[in-house]
Coordinates of C-alpha atoms in Angstrom, one line a residue:
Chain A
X42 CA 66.3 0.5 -56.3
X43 CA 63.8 3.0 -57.5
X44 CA 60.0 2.3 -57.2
X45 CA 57.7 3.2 -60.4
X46 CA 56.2 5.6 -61.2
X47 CA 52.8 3.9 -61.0
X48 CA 53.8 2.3 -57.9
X49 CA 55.0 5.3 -56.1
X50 CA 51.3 6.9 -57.5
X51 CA 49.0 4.1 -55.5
X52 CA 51.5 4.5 -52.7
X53 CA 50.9 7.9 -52.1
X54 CA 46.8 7.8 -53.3
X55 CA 46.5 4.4 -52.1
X56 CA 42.6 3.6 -53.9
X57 CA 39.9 1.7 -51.3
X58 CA 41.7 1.9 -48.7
X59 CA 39.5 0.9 -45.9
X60 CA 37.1 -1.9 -44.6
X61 CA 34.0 -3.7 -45.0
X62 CA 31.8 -5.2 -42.5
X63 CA 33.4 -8.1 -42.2
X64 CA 30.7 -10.0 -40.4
X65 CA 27.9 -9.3 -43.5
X66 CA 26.8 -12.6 -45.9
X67 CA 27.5 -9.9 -49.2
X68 CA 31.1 -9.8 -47.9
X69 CA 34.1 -11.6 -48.4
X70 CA 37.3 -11.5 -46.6
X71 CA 40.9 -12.6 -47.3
X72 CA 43.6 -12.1 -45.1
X73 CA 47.2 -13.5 -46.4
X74 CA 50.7 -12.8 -45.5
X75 CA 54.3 -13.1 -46.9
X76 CA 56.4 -15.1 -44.9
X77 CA 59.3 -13.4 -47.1
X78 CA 59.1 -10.3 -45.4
X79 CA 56.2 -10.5 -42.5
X80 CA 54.0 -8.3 -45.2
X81 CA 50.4 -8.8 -44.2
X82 CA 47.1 -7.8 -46.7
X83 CA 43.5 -8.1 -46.0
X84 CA 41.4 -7.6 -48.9
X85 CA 37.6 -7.6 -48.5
X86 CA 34.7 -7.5 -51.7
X87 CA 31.5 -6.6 -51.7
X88 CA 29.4 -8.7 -53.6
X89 CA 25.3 -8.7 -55.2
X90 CA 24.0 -11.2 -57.5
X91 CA 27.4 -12.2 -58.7
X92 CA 29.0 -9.0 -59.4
X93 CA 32.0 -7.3 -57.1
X94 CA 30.7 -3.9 -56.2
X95 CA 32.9 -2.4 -53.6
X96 CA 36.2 -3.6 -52.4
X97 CA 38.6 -2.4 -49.7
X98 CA 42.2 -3.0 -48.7
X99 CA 44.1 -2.4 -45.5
X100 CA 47.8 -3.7 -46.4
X101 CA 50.7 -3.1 -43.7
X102 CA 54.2 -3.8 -46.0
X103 CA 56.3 -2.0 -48.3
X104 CA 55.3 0.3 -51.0
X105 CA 54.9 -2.5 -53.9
X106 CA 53.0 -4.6 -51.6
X107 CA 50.0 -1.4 -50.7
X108 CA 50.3 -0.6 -54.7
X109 CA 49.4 -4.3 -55.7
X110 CA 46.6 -4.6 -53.4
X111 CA 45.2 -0.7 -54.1
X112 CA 45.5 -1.5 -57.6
X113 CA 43.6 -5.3 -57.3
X114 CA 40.3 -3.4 -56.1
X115 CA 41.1 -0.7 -58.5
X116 CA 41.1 -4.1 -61.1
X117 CA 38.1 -6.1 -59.4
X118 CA 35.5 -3.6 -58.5
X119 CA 32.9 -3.9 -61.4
X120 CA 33.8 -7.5 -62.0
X121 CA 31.9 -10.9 -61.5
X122 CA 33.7 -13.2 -59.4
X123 CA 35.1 -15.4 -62.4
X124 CA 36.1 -12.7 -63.9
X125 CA 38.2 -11.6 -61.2
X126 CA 39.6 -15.0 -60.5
X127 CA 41.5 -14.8 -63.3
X128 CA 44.0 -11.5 -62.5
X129 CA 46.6 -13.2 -62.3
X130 CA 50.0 -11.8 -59.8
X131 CA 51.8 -11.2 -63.7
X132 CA 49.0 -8.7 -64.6
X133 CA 49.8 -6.8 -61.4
X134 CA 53.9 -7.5 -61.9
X135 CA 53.7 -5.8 -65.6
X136 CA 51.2 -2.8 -65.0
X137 CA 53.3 -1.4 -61.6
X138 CA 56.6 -2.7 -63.2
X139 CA 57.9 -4.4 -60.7
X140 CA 61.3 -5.8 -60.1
X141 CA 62.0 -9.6 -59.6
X142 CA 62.5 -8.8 -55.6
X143 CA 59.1 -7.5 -55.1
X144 CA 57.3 -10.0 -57.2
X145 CA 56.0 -11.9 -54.0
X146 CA 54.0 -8.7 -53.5
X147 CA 51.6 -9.4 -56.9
X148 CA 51.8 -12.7 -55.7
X149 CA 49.9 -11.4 -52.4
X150 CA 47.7 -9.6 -54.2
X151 CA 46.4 -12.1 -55.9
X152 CA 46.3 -14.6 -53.3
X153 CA 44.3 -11.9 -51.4
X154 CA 41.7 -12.1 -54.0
X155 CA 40.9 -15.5 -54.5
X156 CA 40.9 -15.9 -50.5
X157 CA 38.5 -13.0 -50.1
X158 CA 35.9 -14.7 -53.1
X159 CA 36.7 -18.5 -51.3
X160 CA 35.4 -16.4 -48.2
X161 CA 32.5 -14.9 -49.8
X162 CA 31.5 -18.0 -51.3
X163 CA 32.3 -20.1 -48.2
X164 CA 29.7 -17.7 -46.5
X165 CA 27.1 -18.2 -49.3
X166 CA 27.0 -22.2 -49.0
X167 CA 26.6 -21.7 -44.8
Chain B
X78 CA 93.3 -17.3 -40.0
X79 CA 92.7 -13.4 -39.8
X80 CA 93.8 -12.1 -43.4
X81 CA 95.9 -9.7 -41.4
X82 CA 98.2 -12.2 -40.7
X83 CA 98.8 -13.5 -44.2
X84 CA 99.6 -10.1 -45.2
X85 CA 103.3 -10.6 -46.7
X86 CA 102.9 -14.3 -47.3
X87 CA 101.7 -15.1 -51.2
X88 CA 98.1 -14.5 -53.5
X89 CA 97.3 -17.8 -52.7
X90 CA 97.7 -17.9 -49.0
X91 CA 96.4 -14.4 -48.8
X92 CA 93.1 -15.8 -51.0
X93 CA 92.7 -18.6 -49.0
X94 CA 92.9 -16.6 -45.4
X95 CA 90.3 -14.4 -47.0
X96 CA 88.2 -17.5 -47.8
X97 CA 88.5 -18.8 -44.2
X98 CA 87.7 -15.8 -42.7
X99 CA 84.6 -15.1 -44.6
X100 CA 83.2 -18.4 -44.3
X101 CA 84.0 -17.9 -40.2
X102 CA 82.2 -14.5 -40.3
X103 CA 79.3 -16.1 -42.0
X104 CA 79.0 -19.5 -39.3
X105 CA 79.0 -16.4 -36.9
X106 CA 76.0 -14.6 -37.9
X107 CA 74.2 -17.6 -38.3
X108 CA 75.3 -18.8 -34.8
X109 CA 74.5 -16.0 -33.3
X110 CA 70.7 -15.8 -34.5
X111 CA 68.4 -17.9 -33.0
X112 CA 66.2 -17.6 -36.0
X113 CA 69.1 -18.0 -38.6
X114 CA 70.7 -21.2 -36.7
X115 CA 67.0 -23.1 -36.9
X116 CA 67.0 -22.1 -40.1
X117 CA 70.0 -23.2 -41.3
X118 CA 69.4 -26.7 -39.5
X119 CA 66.1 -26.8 -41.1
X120 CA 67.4 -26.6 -44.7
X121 CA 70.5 -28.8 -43.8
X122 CA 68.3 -31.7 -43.1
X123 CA 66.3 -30.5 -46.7
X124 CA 63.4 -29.3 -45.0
X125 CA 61.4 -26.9 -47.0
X126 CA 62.1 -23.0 -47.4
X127 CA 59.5 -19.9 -46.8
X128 CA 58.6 -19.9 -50.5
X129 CA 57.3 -23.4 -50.1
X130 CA 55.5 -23.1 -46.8
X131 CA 53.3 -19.6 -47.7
X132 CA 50.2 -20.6 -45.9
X133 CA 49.5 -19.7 -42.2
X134 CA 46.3 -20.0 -40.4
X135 CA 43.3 -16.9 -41.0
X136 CA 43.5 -16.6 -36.7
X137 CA 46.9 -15.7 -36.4
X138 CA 47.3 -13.4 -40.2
X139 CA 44.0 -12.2 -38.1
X140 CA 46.1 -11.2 -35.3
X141 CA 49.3 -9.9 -37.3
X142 CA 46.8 -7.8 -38.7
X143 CA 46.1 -5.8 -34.5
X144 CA 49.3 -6.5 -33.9
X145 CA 50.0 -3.6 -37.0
X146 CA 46.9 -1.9 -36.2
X147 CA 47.9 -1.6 -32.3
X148 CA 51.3 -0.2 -34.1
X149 CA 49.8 2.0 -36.2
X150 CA 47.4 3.7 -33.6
X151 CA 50.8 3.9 -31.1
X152 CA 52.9 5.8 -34.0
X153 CA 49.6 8.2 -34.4
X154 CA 49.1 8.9 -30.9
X155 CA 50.9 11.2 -28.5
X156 CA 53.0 10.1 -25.7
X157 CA 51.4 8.8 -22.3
X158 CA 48.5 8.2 -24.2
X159 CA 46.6 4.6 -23.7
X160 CA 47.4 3.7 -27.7
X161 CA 51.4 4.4 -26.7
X162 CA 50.4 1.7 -23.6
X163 CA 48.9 -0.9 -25.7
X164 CA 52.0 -0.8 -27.8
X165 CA 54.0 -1.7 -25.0
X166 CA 52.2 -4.4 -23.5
X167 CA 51.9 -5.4 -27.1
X168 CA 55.7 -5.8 -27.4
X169 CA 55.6 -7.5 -23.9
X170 CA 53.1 -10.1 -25.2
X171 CA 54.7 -10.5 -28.2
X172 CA 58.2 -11.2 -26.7
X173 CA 56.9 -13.7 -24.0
X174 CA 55.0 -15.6 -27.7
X175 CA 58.5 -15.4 -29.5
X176 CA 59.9 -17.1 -26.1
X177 CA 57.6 -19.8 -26.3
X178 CA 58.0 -20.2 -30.1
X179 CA 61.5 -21.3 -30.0
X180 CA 61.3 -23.6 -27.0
X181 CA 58.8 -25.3 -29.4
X182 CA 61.4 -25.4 -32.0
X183 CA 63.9 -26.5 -29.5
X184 CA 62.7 -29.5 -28.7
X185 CA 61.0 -29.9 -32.4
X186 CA 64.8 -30.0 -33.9
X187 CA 66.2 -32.2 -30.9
X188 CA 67.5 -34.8 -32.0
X189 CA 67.6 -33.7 -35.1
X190 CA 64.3 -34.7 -37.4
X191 CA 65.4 -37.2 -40.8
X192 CA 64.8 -35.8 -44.4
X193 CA 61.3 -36.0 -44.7
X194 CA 60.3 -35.9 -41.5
X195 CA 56.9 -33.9 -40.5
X196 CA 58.6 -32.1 -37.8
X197 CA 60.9 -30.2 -40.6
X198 CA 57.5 -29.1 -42.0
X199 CA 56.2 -28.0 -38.5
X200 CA 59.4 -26.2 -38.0
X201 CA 59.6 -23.9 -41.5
X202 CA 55.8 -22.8 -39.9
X203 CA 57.0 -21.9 -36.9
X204 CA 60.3 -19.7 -38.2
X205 CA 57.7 -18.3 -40.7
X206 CA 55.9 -17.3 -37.7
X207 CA 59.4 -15.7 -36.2
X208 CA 59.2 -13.6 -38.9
X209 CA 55.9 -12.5 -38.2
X210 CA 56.7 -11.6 -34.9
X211 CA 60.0 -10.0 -35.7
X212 CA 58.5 -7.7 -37.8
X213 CA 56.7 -6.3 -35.7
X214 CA 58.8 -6.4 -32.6
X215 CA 60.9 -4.4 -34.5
X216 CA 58.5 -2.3 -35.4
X217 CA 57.9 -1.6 -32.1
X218 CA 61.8 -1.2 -31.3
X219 CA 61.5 1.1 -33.7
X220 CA 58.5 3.3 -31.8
X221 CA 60.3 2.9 -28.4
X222 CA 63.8 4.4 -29.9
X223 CA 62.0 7.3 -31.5
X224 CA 59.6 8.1 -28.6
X225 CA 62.5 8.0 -26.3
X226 CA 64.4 10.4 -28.1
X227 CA 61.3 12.8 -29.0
X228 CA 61.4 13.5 -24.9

């Protein structure tokens, strides 16, 4: 099964690769896994007033699963929170074009997201 | 049984032969895997599958996490060094956790839980663990082979 061309392009050039200081109240940090495959993604935003400006990855999985996460900061930096609630694993499936087996890698992805913003906002109410 | 045998007899004892033996090759693999014969027992009593059981606590995705960063530093580092050390005693740990894990199962699946039953739950969260753990042990298989060939 051949990976895409977009895919094989974050792969190689993953974007934001990287992390943030995980301990800072402007941060947010998710962590998920795929029980699937033992795939595991952390995914951490920076956040001021209630805009995303800065987001890193650190993914250890296949190629589709370090292209959905590269390309969700590519997607979320820039955002506000709500905004980036609502990429959705489908978004992720259509622009890397990814077959049914590696669908439960968008599915990361965006798990990733909303668990980093839950953390950020879990830190803001503390 | 063995298709071998059923050679010269006709299609439909030669079919069925084949049938036998594949469904005897399949009982084996799963048999012969602890983590596929817990498995199996765990859907047998309709306990749920991985797709249904996604979540696992932050601590230990936390840990998966070293676990692959302890990896990654090992594959990066030369041999002797103290990153090729912590990948061993890594692999150590991890084996003595995986131990541990299925004596948990053991007595979790004996006597076998009812439909329904929260133990089935507990069980499709520790084999999602296995996997976890196989990964990287294999991973780390994986290190040890080519390291010992690289000398």
């Amino acid at each position: 099964m051949a990976y895409s061309n977009k895919v094989l392009d974050h792969y190689n050039n993953p974007r934001n690769v990287g992390s943030l200081d995980k301990a800072a109240t402007s941060v947010g940090t998710g962590v998920v896994g795929a029980p699937e495959c033992g795939d595991v993604m952390k995914l951490q935003i920076q956040v001021e007033g209630d805009r995303i400006v800065d987001a890193k990855f650190k993914t250890f999985g296949c190629g589709s699963a370090i292209a959905s996460s590269s390309l969700a900061t590519e997607w979320i930096k820039g955002k506000t929170l709500d905004e980036a609630l609502k990429i959705s694993n489908t978004q992720i499936v259509e622009e890397l074009a990814l077959p049914p087996v590696k669908i439960h890698c968008s599915v990361l992805a965006e798990d990733a997201i909303k668990s980093a913003i839950a953390d950020y906002k879990a830190k803001q109410q503390g | 049984m063995h298709p071998d045998f059923f050679a010269t007899e006709g299609e439909e004892a030669r079919a069925a032969a084949e049938a036998a033996s594949a469904a005897l090759n399949a009982a084996h693999e799963i048999l012969s895997s602890d983590f596929l014969r817990a498995d199996w027992l765990v859907r047998s009593q309709g306990g749920p599958d991985e797709s249904h059981v996604r979540e696992m606590p932050q601590a230990f995705l936390l840990e998966v996490l070293e676990w692959n960063e302890t990896l990654e530093a090992a594959r990066q580092a030369a041999p002797g060094s103290p990153e090729r050390a912590a990948a061993v005693s890594l692999r150590g740990e991890l084996l003595e956790r995986r131990k541990q894990l299925f004596a948990t199962l053991a007595r979790r699946m004996t006597p076998l839980p009812q439909p329904g039953s929260p133990e089935l739950l507990a069980a499709r969260k520790d084999l999602n663990a296995a996997r976890y753990l196989d990964k990287t042990l294999s991973e780390l298989d994986a290190l040890r082979v080519a390291q010992s060939l690289s000398h």
